[in-house]
PDB file of C-alpha atoms in Angstrom:
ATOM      1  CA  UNK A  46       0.000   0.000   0.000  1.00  0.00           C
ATOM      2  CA  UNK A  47       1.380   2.880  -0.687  1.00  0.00           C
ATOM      3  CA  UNK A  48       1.497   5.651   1.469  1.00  0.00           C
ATOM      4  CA  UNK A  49       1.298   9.105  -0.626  1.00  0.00           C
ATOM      5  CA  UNK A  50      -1.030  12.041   1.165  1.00  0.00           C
ATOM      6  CA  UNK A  51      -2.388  15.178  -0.830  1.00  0.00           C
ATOM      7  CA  UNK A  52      -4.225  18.227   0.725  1.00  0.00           C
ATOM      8  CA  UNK A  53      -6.766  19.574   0.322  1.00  0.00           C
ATOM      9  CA  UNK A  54      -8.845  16.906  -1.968  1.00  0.00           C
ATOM     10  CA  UNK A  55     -11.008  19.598  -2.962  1.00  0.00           C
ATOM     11  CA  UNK A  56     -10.576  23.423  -3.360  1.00  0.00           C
ATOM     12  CA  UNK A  57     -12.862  26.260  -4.402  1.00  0.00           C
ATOM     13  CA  UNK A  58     -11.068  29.858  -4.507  1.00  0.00           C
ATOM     14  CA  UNK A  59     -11.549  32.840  -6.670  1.00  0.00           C
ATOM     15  CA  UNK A  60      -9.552  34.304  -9.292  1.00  0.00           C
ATOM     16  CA  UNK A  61      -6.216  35.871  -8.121  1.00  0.00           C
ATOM     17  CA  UNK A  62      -5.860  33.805  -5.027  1.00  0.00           C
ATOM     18  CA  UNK A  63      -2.674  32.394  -4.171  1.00  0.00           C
ATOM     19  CA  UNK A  64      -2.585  28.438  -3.172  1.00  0.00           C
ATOM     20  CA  UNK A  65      -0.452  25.591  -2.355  1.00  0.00           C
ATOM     21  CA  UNK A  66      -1.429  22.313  -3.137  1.00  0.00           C
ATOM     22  CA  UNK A  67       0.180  20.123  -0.307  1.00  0.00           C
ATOM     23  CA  UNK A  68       1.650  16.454  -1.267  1.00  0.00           C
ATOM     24  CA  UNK A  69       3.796  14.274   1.150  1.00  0.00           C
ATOM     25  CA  UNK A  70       5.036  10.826   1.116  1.00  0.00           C
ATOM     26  CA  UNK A  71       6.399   8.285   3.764  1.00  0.00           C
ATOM     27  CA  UNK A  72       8.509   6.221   1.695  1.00  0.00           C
ATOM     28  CA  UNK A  73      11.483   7.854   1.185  1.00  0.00           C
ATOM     29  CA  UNK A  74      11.014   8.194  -2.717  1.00  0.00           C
ATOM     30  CA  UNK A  75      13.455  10.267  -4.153  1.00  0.00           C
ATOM     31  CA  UNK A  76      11.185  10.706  -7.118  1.00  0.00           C
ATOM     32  CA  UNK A  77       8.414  12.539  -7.252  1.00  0.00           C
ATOM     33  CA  UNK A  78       5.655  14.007 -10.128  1.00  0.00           C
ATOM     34  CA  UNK A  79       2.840  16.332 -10.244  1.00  0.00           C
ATOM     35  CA  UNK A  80       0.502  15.724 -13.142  1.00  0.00           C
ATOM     36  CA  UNK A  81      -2.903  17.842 -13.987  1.00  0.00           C
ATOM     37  CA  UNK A  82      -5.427  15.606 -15.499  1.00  0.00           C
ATOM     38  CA  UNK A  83      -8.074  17.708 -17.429  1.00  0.00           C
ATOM     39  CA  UNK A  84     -11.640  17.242 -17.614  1.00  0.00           C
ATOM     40  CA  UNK A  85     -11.040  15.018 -20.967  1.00  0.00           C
ATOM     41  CA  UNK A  86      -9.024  12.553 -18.299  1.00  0.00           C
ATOM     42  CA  UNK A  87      -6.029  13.016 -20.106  1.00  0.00           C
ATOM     43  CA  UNK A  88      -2.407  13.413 -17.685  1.00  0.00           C
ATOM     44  CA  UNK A  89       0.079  15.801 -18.209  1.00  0.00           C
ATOM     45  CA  UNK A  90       3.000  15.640 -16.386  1.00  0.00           C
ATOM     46  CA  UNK A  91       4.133  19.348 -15.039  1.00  0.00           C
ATOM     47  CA  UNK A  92       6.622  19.097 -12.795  1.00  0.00           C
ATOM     48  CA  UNK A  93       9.151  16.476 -11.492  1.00  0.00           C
ATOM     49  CA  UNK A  94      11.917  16.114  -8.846  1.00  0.00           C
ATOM     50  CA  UNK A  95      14.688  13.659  -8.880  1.00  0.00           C
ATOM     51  CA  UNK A  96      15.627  14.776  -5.148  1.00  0.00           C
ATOM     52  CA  UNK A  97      15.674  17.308  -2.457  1.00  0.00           C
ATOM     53  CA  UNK A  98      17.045  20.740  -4.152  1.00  0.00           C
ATOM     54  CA  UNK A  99      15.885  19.336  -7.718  1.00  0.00           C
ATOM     55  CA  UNK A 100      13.105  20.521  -9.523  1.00  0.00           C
ATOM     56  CA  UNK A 101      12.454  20.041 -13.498  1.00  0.00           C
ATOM     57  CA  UNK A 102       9.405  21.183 -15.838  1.00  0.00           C
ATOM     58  CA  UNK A 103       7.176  18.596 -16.983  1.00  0.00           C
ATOM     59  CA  UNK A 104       6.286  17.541 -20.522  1.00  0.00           C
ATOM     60  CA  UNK A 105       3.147  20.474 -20.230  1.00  0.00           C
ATOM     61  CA  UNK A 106       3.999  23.957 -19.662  1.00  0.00           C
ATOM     62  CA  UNK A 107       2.026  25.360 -16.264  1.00  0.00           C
ATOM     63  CA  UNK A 108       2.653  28.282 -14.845  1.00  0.00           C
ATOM     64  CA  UNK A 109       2.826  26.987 -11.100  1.00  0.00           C
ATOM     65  CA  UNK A 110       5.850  26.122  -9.288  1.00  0.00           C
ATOM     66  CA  UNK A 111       7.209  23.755  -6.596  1.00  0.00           C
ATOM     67  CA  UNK A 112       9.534  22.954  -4.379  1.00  0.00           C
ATOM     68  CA  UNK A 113      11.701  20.146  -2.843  1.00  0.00           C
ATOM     69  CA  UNK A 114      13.459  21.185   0.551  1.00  0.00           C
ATOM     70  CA  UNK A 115      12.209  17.620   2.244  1.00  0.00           C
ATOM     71  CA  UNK A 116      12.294  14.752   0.477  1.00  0.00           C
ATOM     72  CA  UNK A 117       8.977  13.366   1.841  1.00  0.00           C
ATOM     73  CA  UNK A 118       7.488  17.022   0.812  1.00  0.00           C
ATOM     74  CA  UNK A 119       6.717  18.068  -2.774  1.00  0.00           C
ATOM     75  CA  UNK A 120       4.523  21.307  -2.542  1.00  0.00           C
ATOM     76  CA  UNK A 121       3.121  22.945  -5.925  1.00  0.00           C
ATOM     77  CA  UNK A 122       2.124  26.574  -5.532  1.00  0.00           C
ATOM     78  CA  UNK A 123      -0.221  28.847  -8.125  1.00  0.00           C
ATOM     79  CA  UNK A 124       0.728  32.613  -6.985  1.00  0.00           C
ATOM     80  CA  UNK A 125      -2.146  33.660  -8.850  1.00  0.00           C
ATOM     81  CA  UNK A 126      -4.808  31.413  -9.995  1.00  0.00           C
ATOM     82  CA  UNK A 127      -7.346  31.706 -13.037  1.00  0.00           C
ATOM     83  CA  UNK A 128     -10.078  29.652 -14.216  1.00  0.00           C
ATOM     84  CA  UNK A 129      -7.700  27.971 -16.683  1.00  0.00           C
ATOM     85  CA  UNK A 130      -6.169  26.074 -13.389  1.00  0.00           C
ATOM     86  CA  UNK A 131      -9.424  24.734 -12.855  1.00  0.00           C
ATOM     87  CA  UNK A 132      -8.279  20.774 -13.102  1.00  0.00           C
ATOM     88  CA  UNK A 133      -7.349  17.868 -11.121  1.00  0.00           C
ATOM     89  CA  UNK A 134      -4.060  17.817  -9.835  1.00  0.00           C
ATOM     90  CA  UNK A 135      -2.160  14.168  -8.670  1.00  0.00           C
ATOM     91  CA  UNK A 136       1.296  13.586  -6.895  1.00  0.00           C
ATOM     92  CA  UNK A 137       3.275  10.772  -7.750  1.00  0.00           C
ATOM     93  CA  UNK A 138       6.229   9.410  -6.343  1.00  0.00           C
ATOM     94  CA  UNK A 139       8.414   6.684  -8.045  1.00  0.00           C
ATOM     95  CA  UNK A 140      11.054   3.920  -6.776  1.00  0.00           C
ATOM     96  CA  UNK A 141      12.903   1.047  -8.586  1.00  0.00           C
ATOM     97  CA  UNK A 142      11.665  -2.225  -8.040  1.00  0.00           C
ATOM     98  CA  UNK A 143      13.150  -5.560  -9.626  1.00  0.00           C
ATOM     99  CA  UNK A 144      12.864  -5.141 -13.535  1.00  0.00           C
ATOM    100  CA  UNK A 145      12.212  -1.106 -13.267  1.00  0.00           C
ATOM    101  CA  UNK A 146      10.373   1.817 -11.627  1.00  0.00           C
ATOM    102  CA  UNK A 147       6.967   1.592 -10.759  1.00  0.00           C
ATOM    103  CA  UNK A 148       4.619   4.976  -9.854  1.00  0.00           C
ATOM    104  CA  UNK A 149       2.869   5.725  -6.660  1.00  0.00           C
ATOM    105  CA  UNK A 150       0.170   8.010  -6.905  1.00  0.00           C
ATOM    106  CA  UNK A 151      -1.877  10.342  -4.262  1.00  0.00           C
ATOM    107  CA  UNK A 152      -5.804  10.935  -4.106  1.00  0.00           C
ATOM    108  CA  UNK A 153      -5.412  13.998  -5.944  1.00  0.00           C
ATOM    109  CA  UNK A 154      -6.936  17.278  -5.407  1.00  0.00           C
ATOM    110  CA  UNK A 155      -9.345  18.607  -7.780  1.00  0.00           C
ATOM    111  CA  UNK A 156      -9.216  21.994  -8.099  1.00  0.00           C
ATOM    112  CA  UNK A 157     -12.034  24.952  -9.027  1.00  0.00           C
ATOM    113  CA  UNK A 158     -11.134  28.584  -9.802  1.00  0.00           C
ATOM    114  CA  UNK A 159     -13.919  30.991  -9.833  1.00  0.00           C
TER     115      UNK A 159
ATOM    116  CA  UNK B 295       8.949  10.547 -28.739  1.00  0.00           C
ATOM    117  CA  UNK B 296       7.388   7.744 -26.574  1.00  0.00           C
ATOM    118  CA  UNK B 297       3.752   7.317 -26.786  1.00  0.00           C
ATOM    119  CA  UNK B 298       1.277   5.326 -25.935  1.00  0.00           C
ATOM    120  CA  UNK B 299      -2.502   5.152 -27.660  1.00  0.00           C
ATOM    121  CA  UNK B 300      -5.430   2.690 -26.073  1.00  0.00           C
ATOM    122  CA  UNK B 301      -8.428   1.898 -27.659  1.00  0.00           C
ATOM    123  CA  UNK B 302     -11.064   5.041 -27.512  1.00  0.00           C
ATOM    124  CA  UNK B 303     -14.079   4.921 -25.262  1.00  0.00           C
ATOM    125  CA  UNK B 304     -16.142   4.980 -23.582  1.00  0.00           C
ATOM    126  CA  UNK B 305     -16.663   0.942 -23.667  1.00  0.00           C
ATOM    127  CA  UNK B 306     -20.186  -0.511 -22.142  1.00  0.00           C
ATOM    128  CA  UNK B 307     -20.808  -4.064 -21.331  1.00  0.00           C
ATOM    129  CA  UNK B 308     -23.116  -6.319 -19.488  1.00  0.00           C
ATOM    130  CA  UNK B 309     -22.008  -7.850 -16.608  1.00  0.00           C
ATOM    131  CA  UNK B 310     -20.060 -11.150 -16.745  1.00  0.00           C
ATOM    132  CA  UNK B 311     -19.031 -10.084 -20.093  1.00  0.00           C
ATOM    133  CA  UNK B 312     -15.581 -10.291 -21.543  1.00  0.00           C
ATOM    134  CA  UNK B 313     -13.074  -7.098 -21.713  1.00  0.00           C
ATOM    135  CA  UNK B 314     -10.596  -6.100 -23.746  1.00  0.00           C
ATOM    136  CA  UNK B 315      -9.087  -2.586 -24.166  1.00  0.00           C
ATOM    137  CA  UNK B 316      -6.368  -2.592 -26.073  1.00  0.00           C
ATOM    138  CA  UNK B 317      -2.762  -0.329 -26.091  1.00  0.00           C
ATOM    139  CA  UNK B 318      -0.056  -0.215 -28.386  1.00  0.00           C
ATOM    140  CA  UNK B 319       2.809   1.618 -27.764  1.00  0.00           C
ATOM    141  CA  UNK B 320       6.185   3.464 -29.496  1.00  0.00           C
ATOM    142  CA  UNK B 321       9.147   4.042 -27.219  1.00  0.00           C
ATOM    143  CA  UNK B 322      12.956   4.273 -28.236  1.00  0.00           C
ATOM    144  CA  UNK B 323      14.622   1.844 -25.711  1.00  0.00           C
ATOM    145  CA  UNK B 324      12.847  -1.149 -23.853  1.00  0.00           C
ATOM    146  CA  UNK B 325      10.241  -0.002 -21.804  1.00  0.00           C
ATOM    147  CA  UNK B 326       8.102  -1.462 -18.538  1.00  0.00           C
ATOM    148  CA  UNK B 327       4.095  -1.236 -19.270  1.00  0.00           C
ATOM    149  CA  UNK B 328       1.515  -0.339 -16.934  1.00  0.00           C
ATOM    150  CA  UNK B 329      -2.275  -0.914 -16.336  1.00  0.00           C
ATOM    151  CA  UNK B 330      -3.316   1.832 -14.053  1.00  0.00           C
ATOM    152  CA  UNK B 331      -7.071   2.083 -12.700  1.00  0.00           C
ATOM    153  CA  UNK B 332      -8.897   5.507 -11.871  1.00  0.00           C
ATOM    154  CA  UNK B 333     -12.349   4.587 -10.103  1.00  0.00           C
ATOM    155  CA  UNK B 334     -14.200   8.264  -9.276  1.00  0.00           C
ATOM    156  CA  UNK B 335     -13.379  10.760  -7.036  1.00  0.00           C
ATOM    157  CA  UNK B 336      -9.786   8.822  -6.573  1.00  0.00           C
ATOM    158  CA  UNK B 337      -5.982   8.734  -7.758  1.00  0.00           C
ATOM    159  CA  UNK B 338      -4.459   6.265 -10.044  1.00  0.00           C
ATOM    160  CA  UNK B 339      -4.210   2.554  -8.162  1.00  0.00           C
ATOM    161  CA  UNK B 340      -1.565   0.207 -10.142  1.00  0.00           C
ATOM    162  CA  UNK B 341      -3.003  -2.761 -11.785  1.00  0.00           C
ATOM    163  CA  UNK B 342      -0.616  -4.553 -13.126  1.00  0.00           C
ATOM    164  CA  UNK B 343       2.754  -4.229 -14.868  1.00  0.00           C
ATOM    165  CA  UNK B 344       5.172  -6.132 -16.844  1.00  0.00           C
ATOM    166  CA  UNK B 345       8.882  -5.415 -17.137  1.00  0.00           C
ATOM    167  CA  UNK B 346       9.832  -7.305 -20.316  1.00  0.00           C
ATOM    168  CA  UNK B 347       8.732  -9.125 -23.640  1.00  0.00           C
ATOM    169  CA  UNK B 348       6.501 -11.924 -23.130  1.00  0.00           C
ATOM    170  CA  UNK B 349       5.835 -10.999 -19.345  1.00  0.00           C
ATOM    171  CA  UNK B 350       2.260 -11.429 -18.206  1.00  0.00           C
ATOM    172  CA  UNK B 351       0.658  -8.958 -16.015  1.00  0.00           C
ATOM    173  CA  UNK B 352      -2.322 -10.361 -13.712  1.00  0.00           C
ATOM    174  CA  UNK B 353      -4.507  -8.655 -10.751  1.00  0.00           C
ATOM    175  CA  UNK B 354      -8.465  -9.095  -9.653  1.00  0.00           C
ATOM    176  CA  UNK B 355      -9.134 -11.232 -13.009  1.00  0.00           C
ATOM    177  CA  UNK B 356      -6.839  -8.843 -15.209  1.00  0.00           C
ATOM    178  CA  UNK B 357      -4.461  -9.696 -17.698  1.00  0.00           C
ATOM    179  CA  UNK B 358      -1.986  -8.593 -19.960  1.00  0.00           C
ATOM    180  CA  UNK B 359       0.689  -9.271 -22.107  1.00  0.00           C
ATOM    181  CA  UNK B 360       4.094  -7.383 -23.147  1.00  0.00           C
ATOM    182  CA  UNK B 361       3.858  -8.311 -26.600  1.00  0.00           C
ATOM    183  CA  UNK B 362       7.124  -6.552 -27.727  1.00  0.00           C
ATOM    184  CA  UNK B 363       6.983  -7.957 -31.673  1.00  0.00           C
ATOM    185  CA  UNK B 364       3.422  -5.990 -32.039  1.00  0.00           C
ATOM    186  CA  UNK B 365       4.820  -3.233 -29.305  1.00  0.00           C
ATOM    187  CA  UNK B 366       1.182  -4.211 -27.463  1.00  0.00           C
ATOM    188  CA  UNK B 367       0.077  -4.443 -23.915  1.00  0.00           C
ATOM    189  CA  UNK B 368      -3.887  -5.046 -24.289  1.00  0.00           C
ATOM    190  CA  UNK B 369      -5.961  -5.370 -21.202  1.00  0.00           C
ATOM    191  CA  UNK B 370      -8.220  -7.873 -21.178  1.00  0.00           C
ATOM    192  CA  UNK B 371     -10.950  -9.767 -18.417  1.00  0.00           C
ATOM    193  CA  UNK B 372     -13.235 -12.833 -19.009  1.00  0.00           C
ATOM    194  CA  UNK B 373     -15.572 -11.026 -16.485  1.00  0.00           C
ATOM    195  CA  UNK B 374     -16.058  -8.047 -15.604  1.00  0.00           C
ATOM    196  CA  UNK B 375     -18.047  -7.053 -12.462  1.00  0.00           C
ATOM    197  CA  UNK B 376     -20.218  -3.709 -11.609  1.00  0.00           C
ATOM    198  CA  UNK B 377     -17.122  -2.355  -9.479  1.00  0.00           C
ATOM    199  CA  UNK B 378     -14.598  -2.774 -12.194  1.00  0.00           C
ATOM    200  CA  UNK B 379     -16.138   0.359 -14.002  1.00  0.00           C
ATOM    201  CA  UNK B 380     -13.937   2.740 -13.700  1.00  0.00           C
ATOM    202  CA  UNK B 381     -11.021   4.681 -16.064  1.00  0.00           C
ATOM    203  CA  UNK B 382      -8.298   2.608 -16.949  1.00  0.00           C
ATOM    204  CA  UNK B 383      -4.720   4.113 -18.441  1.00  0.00           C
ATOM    205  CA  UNK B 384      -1.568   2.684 -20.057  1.00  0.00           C
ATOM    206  CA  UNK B 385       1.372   3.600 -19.231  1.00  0.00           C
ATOM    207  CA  UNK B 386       4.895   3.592 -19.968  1.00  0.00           C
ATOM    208  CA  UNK B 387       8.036   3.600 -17.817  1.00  0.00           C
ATOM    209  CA  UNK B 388      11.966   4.108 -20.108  1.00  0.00           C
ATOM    210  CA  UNK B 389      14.300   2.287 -17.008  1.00  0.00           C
ATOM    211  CA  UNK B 390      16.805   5.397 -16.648  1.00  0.00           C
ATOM    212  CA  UNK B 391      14.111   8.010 -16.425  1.00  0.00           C
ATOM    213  CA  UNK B 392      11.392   6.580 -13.945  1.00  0.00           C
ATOM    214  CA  UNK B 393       8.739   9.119 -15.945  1.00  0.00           C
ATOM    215  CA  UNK B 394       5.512   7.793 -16.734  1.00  0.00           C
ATOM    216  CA  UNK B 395       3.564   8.423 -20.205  1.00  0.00           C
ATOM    217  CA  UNK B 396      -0.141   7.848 -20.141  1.00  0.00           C
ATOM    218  CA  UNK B 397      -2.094   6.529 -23.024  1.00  0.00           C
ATOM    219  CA  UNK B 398      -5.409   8.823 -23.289  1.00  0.00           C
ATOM    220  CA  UNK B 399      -7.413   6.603 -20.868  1.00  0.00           C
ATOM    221  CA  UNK B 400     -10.583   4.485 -21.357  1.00  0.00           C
ATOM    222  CA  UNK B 401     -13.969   4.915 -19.689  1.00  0.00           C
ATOM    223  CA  UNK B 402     -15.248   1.370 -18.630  1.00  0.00           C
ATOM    224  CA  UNK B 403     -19.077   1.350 -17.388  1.00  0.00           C
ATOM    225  CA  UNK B 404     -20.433  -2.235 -16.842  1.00  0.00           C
ATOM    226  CA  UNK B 405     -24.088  -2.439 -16.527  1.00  0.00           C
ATOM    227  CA  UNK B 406     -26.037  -4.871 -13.903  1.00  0.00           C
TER     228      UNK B 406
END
């Protein structure tokens, strides 16, 4: 089981608001993703980390950010959200298993901008 | 670039009927493949996974095969339940990366 956390699993703010989407994990993953996944279901991967101080841009340009001081704490932040943010947004942290990595993924937290 | 397409959707079926959903895949090296499940209101939950050509993935009555000379990885069920309806994704892992790519996902409703 594995043991990712994301908070909040729902928010509803207005346009302009600043917010931090919260994801943690108790493994000890050195890997970890943030994907949105639009209302057609489709993932995009935004952001990645391949350790504490290392942060990359995904495969889909957003204009959010995150950080990696801890490695059990991947935070992304929107300084100013817009109704385009409005999505679903899932935390992922990877580790190598026998034969290759495998993906552990959070609740998610679906997101509404007003 | 790597990329991985599934069958489009949605798919409907009768209970106790048999599933298939099938993925295909392009990749430049020699990928792991994924079955990930999405039931509503939730994250991704693994499924199953195979590492290599000719592996066989199996979990709750699923199966599928790394078919590497057809660059496949179809998910299929002899019978499918209420509670397996749900979105299911396929996925590919390249070894020295650990990044996932998703195929575009397929709704699944199965009908009492």
């Amino acid at each position: 089981e594995a043991d990712i956390y994301q908070t909040p699993r729902y928010l509803v703010i207005g346009t302009g608001k600043k917010i931090t989407l919260e994801c943690s994990q108790t493994m000890g993953h050195d890997k970890m993703y943030w994907y949105q996944q639009d209302p057609g279901m489709e993932l995009h991967l935004i952001h990645y980390s391949y350790g504490v101080n290392s942060t990359e841009k995904g495969d889909l340009s957003s204009e959010s950010t995150v950080s990696r001081i801890r490695t059990e704490h991947f935070p992304l932040t929107l300084e100013s959200a817009r109704p385009s943010h409005t999505s679903q947004y899932l935390c992922a942290s990877s580790e190598y298993v026998t034969g290759g990595y495998e993906q552990f993924f959070g609740p998610g937290t679906r997101l509404t901008v007003l | 670039g790597d990329s991985v397409t599934q069958m489009e959707g949605p798919v409907t079926l009768s209970e106790e009927a048999f599933l298939t959903i099938n993925c295909t895949y392009t990749a430049t090296g020699y990928p792991s493949l994924f079955w990930y499940v999405q039931y509503p209101g939730e994250g991704l939950q693994l499924l199953l996974k195979a590492t290599k050509a000719d592996d066989k993935g199996s979990n709750k009555g699923f199966e599928a095969t790394y078919r590497k000379e057809t660059t496949s990885f179809h998910l299929e069920k002899g019978s499918v339940q209420v509670s397996d309806s749900a979105v299911y994704f396929c996925a590919l892992i390249l070894t020295s990366y650990g990044k996932l790519t998703f195929g575009q996902g397929t709704i699944l409703t199965v009908h009492p």
